[in-house]
mmCIF file with all atom_site columns, C-alpha atoms in Angstrom:
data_model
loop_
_atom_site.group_PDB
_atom_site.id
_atom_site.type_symbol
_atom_site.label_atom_id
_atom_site.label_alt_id
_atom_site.label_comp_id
_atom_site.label_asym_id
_atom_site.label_entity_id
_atom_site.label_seq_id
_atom_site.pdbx_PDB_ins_code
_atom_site.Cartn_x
_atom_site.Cartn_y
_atom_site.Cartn_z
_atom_site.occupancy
_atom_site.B_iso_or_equiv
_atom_site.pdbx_formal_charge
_atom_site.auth_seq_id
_atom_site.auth_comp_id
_atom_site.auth_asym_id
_atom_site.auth_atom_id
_atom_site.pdbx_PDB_model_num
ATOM 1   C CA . UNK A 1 1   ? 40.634 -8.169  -5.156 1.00 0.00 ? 1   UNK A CA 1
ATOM 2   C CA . UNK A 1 2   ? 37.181 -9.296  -4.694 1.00 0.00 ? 2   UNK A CA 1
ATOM 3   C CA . UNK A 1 3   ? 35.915 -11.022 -8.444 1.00 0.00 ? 3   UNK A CA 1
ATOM 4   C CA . UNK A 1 4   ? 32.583 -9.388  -9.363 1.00 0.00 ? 4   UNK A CA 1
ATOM 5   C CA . UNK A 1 5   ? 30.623 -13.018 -8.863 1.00 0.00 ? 5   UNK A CA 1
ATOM 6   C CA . UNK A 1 6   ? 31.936 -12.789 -5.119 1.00 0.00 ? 6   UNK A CA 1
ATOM 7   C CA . UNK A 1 7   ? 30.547 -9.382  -4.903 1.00 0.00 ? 7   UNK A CA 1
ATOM 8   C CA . UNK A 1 8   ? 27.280 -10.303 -5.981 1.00 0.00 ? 8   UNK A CA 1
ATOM 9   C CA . UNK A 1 9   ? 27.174 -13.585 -4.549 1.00 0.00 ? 9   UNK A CA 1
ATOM 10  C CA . UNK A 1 10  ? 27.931 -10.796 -0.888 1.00 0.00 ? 10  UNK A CA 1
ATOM 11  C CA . UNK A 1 11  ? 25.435 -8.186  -2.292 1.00 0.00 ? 11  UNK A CA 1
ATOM 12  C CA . UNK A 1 12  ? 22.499 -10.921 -2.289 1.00 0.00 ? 12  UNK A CA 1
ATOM 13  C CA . UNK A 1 13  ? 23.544 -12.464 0.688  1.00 0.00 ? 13  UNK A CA 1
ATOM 14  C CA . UNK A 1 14  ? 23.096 -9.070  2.332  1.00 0.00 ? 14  UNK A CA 1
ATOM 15  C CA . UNK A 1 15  ? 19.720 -8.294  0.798  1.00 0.00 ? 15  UNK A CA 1
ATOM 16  C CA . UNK A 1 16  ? 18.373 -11.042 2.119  1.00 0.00 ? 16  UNK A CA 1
ATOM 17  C CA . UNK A 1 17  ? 19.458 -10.652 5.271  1.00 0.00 ? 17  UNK A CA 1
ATOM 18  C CA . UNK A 1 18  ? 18.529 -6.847  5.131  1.00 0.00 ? 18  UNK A CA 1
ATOM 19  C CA . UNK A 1 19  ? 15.156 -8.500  4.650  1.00 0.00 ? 19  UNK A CA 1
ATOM 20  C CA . UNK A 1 20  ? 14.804 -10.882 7.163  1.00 0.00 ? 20  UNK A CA 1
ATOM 21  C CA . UNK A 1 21  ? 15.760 -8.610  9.700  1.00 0.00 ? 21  UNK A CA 1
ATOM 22  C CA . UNK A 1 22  ? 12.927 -5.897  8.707  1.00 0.00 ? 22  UNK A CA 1
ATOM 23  C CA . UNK A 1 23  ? 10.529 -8.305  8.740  1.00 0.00 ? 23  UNK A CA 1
ATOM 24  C CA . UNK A 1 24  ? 11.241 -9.528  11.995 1.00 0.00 ? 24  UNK A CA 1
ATOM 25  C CA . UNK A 1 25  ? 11.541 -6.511  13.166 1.00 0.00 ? 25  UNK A CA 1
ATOM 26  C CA . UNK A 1 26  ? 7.780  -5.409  11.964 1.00 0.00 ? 26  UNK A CA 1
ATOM 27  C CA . UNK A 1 27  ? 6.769  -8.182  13.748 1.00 0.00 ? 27  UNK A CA 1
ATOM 28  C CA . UNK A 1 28  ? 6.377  -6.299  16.961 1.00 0.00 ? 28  UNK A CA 1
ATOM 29  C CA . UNK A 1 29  ? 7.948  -2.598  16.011 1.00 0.00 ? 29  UNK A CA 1
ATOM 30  C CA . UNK A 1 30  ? 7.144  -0.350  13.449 1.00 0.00 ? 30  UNK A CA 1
ATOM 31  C CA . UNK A 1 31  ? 9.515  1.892   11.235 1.00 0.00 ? 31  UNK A CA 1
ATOM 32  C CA . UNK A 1 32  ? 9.983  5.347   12.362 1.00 0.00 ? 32  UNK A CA 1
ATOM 33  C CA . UNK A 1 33  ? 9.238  7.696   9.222  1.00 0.00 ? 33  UNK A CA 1
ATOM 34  C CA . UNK A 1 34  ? 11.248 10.663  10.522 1.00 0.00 ? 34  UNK A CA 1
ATOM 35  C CA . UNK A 1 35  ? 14.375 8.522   10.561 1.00 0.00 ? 35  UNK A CA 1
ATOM 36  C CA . UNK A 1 36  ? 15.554 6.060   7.915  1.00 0.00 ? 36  UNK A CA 1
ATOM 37  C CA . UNK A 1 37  ? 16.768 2.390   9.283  1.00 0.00 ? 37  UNK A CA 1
ATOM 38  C CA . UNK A 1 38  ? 14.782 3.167   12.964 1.00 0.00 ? 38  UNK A CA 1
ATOM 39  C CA . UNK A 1 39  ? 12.172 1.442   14.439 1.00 0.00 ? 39  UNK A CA 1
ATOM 40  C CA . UNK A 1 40  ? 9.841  2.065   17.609 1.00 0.00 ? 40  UNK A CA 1
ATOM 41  C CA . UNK A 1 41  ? 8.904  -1.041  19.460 1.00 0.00 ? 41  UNK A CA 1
ATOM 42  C CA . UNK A 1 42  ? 5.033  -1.326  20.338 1.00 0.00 ? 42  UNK A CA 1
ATOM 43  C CA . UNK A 1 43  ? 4.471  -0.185  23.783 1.00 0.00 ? 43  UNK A CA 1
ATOM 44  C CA . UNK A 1 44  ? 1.401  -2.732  25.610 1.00 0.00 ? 44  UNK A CA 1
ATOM 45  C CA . UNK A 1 45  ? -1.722 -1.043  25.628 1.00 0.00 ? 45  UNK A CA 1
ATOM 46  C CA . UNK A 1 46  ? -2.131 -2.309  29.481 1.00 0.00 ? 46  UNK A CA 1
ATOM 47  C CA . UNK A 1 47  ? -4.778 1.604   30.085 1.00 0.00 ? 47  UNK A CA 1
ATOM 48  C CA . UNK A 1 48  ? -8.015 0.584   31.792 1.00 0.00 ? 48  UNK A CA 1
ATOM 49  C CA . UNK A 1 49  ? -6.801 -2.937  33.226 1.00 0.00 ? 49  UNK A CA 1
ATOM 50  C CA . UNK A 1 50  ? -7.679 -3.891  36.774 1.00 0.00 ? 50  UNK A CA 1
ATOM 51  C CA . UNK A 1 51  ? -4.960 -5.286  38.803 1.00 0.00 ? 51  UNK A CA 1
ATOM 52  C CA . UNK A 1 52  ? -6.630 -8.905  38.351 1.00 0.00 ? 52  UNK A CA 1
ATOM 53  C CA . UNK A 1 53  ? -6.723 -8.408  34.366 1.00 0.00 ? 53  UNK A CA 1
ATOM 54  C CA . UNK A 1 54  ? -3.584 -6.760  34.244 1.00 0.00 ? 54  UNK A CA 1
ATOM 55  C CA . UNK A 1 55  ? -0.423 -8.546  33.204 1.00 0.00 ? 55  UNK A CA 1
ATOM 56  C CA . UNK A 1 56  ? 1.134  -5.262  32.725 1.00 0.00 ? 56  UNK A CA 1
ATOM 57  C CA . UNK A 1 57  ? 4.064  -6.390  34.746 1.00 0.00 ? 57  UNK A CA 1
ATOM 58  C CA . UNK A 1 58  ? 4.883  -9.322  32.456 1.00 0.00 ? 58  UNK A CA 1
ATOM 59  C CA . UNK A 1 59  ? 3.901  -7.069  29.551 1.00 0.00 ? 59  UNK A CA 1
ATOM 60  C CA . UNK A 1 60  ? 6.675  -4.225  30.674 1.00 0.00 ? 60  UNK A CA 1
ATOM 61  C CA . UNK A 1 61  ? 8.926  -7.101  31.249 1.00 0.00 ? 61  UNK A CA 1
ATOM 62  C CA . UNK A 1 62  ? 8.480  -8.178  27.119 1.00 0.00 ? 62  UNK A CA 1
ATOM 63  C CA . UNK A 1 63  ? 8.690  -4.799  26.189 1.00 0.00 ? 63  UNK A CA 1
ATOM 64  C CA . UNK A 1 64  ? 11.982 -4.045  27.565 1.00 0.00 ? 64  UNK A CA 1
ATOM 65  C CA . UNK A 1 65  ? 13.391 -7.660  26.105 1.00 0.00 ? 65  UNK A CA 1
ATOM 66  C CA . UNK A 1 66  ? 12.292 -6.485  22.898 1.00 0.00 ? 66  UNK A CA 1
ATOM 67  C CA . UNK A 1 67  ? 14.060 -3.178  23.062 1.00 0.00 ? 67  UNK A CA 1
ATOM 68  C CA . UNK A 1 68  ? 17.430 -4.667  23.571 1.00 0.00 ? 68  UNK A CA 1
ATOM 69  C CA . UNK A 1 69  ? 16.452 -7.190  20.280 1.00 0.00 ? 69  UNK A CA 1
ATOM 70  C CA . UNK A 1 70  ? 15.275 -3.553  18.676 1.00 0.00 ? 70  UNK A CA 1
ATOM 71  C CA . UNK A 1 71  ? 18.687 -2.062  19.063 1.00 0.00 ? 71  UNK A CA 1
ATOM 72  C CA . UNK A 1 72  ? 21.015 -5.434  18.016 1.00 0.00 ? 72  UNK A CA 1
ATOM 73  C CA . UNK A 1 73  ? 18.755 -5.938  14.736 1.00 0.00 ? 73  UNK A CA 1
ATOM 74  C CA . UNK A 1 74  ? 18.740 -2.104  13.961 1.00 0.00 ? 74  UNK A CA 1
ATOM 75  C CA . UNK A 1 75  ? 22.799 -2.040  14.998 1.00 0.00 ? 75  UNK A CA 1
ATOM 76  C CA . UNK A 1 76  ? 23.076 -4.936  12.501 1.00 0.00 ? 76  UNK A CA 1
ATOM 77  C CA . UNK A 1 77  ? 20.689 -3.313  10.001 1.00 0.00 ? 77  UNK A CA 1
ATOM 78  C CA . UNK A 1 78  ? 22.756 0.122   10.046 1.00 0.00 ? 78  UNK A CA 1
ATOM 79  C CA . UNK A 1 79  ? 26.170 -2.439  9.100  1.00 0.00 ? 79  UNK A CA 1
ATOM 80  C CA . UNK A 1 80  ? 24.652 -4.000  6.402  1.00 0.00 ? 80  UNK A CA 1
ATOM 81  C CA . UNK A 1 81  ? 23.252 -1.210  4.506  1.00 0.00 ? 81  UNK A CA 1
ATOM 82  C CA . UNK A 1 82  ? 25.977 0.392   5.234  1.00 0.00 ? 82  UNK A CA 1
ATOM 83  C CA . UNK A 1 83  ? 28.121 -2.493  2.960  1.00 0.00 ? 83  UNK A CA 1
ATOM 84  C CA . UNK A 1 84  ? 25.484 -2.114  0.792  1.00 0.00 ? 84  UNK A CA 1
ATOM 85  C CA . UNK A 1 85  ? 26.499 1.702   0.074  1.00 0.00 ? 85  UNK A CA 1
ATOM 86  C CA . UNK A 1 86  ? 30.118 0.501   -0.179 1.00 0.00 ? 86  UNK A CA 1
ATOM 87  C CA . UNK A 1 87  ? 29.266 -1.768  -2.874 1.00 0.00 ? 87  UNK A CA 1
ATOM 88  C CA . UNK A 1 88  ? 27.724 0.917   -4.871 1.00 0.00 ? 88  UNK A CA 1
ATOM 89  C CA . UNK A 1 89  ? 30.487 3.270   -4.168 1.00 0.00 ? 89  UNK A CA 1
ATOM 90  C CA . UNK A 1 90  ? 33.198 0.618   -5.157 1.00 0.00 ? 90  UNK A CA 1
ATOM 91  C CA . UNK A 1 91  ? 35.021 0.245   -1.851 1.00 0.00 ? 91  UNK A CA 1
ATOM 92  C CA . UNK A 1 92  ? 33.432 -2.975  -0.078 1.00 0.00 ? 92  UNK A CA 1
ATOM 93  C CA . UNK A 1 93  ? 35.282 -4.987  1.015  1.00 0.00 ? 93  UNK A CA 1
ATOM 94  C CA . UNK A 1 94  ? 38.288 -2.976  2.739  1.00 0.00 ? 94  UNK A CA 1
ATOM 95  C CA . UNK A 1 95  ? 39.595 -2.743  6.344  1.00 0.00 ? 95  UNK A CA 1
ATOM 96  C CA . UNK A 1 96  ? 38.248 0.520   7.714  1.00 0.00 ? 96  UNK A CA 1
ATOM 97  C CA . UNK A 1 97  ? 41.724 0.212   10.013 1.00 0.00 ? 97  UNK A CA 1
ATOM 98  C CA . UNK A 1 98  ? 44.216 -0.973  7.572  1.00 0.00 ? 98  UNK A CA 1
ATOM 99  C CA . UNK A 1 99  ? 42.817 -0.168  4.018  1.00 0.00 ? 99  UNK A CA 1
ATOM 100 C CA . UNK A 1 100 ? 43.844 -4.210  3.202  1.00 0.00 ? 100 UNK A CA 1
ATOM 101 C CA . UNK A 1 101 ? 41.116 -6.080  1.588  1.00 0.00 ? 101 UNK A CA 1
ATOM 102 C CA . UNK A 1 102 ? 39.003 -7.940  3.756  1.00 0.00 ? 102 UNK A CA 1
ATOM 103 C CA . UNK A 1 103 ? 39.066 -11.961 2.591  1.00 0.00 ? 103 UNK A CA 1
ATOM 104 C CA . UNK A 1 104 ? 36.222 -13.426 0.367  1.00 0.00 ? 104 UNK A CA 1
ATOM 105 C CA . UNK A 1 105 ? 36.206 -15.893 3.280  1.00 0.00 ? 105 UNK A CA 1
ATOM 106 C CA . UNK A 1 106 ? 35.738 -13.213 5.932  1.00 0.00 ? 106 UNK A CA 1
ATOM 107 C CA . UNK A 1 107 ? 32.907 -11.494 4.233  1.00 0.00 ? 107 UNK A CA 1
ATOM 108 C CA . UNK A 1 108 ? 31.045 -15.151 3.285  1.00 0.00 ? 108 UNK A CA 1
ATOM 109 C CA . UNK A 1 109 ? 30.712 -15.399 7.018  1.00 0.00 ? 109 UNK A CA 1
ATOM 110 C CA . UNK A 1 110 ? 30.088 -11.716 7.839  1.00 0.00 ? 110 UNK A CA 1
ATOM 111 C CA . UNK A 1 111 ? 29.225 -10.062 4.591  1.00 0.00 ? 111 UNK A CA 1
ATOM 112 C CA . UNK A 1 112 ? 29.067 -6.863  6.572  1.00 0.00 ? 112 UNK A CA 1
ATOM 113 C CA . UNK A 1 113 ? 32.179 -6.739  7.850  1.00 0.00 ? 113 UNK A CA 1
ATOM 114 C CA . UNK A 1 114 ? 34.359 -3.631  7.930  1.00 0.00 ? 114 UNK A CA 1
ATOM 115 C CA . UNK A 1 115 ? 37.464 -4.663  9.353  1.00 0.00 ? 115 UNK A CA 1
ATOM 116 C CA . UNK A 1 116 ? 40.240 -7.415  8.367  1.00 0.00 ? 116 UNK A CA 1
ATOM 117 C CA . UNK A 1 117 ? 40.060 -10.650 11.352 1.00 0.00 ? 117 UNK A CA 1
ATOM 118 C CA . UNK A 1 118 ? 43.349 -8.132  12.548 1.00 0.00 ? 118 UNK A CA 1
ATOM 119 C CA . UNK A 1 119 ? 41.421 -5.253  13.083 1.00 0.00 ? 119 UNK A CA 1
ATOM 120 C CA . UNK A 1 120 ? 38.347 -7.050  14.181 1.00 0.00 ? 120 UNK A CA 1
#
């Protein structure tokens, strides 16, 4: 069973990742207020451009990258405060397959994790 200095040692680790990964992700998106954990990636304001001042193409091209890196960060996001609620609720740390406990050395690596390396 998990000691509680391992969970906290987890529960920061996760915080600060929580916040690296919004601020990155206001860097060029912007949280959605209707839906908790979502963000809308800036579309290029590329109205009124001639063809010669345009780089709409390129721009289009940077938006679409960004959406993928949108979805993994928010995908990640979602995990994390999702182990976030299990620590409140008492039941981090567990294989969502199994029910075994997931090893201290697992989670140091992926605190987020929700399976055992068996189940992974």
């Amino acid at each position: 069973m998990l000691q509680k200095q391992q969970i906290k040692e987890l529960k920061a680790k996760l915080l600060k990742e929580k916040e690296e990964i919004e601020a990155g992700l206001k860097d060029f998106a912007k949280a959605d207020p209707k839906l908790k954990g979502d963000f809308d990636t800036k579309f290029p304001d590329i109205a009124g451009q001639t063809a010669e001042e345009s780089e709409s193409a390129d721009e289009v091209e940077e938006y679409e990258n960004k959406l993928h890196i949108e979805h993994v960060l928010e995908s990640r996001l979602g995990d994390i405060n999702e182990a976030l609620e299990k620590i409140q609720k008492d039941s981090y740390g567990i294989c969502e397959n199994c029910g075994k406990e997931i090893p201290f050395e697992r989670l140091q690596a992926n605190p987020a994790a929700k399976n055992c390396a068996t189940h992974n």
